[in-house]
Amino acid sequence: LDVGRLNAAVRQAAGKGEDWVRDAVLVALRFTGTGLKGHTKIIRVHTPPERRDAAVITVSESGYLDDATGGERWRLWLKKAPDGTWIIRRALWAWLCERPGHRFYSAEPCP
């Protein structure tokens, strides 16, 4: 996924003194969306031991009212810049495909 637009927004918001750019989870949610599309949203944050300058954040949503697509998942790799803001270095996204007996993630539309 293209993270350039969001990272530009982070730089612009930092210039205005906005606080959300200093919180990795808030930056991730700005990218993935803060609303709830289904009935469950799970946010997992992993940081290196004894360091807080990088994070891998996974945002999973489920409970979509669709016969094939049960949700979505984003995995974001973030890095803390010297000014304390967070930028996204890489982002992946996939649909949660659900059919009887089958549950898997796919970057392609669910069958």
Coordinates of C-alpha atoms in Angstrom, one line a residue, residues 5 7 15 19 21 29 36-37 40 42 47 61 67-68 70 73 76 78 81 84 93 97 101 106 108 111:
R5 CA 0.1 10.5 1.5
N7 CA 3.5 10.3 5.9
G15 CA 4.4 21.4 11.8
D19 CA -0.3 15.5 19.1
V21 CA 1.6 12.2 15.2
L29 CA -5.6 4.3 12.9
L36 CA -15.9 0.2 13.1
K37 CA -17.1 -1.5 9.9
T40 CA -14.9 -6.3 16.2
I42 CA -8.5 -5.6 17.3
T47 CA 7.8 -3.2 19.8
E61 CA -11.7 -6.0 11.7
D67 CA -21.4 -13.7 2.6
A68 CA -17.8 -14.0 1.5
G70 CA -15.8 -11.3 6.9
R73 CA -6.5 -6.8 8.2
L76 CA 2.0 -1.6 9.4
L78 CA 6.4 2.2 11.8
A81 CA 11.6 9.9 13.6
G84 CA 9.2 12.1 17.9
W93 CA -3.6 -5.2 3.6
C97 CA -12.4 -14.4 3.3
G101 CA -15.0 -24.6 6.2
S106 CA -6.3 -12.6 0.7
E108 CA -7.4 -10.4 -3.9
P111 CA -14.1 -16.0 -4.0

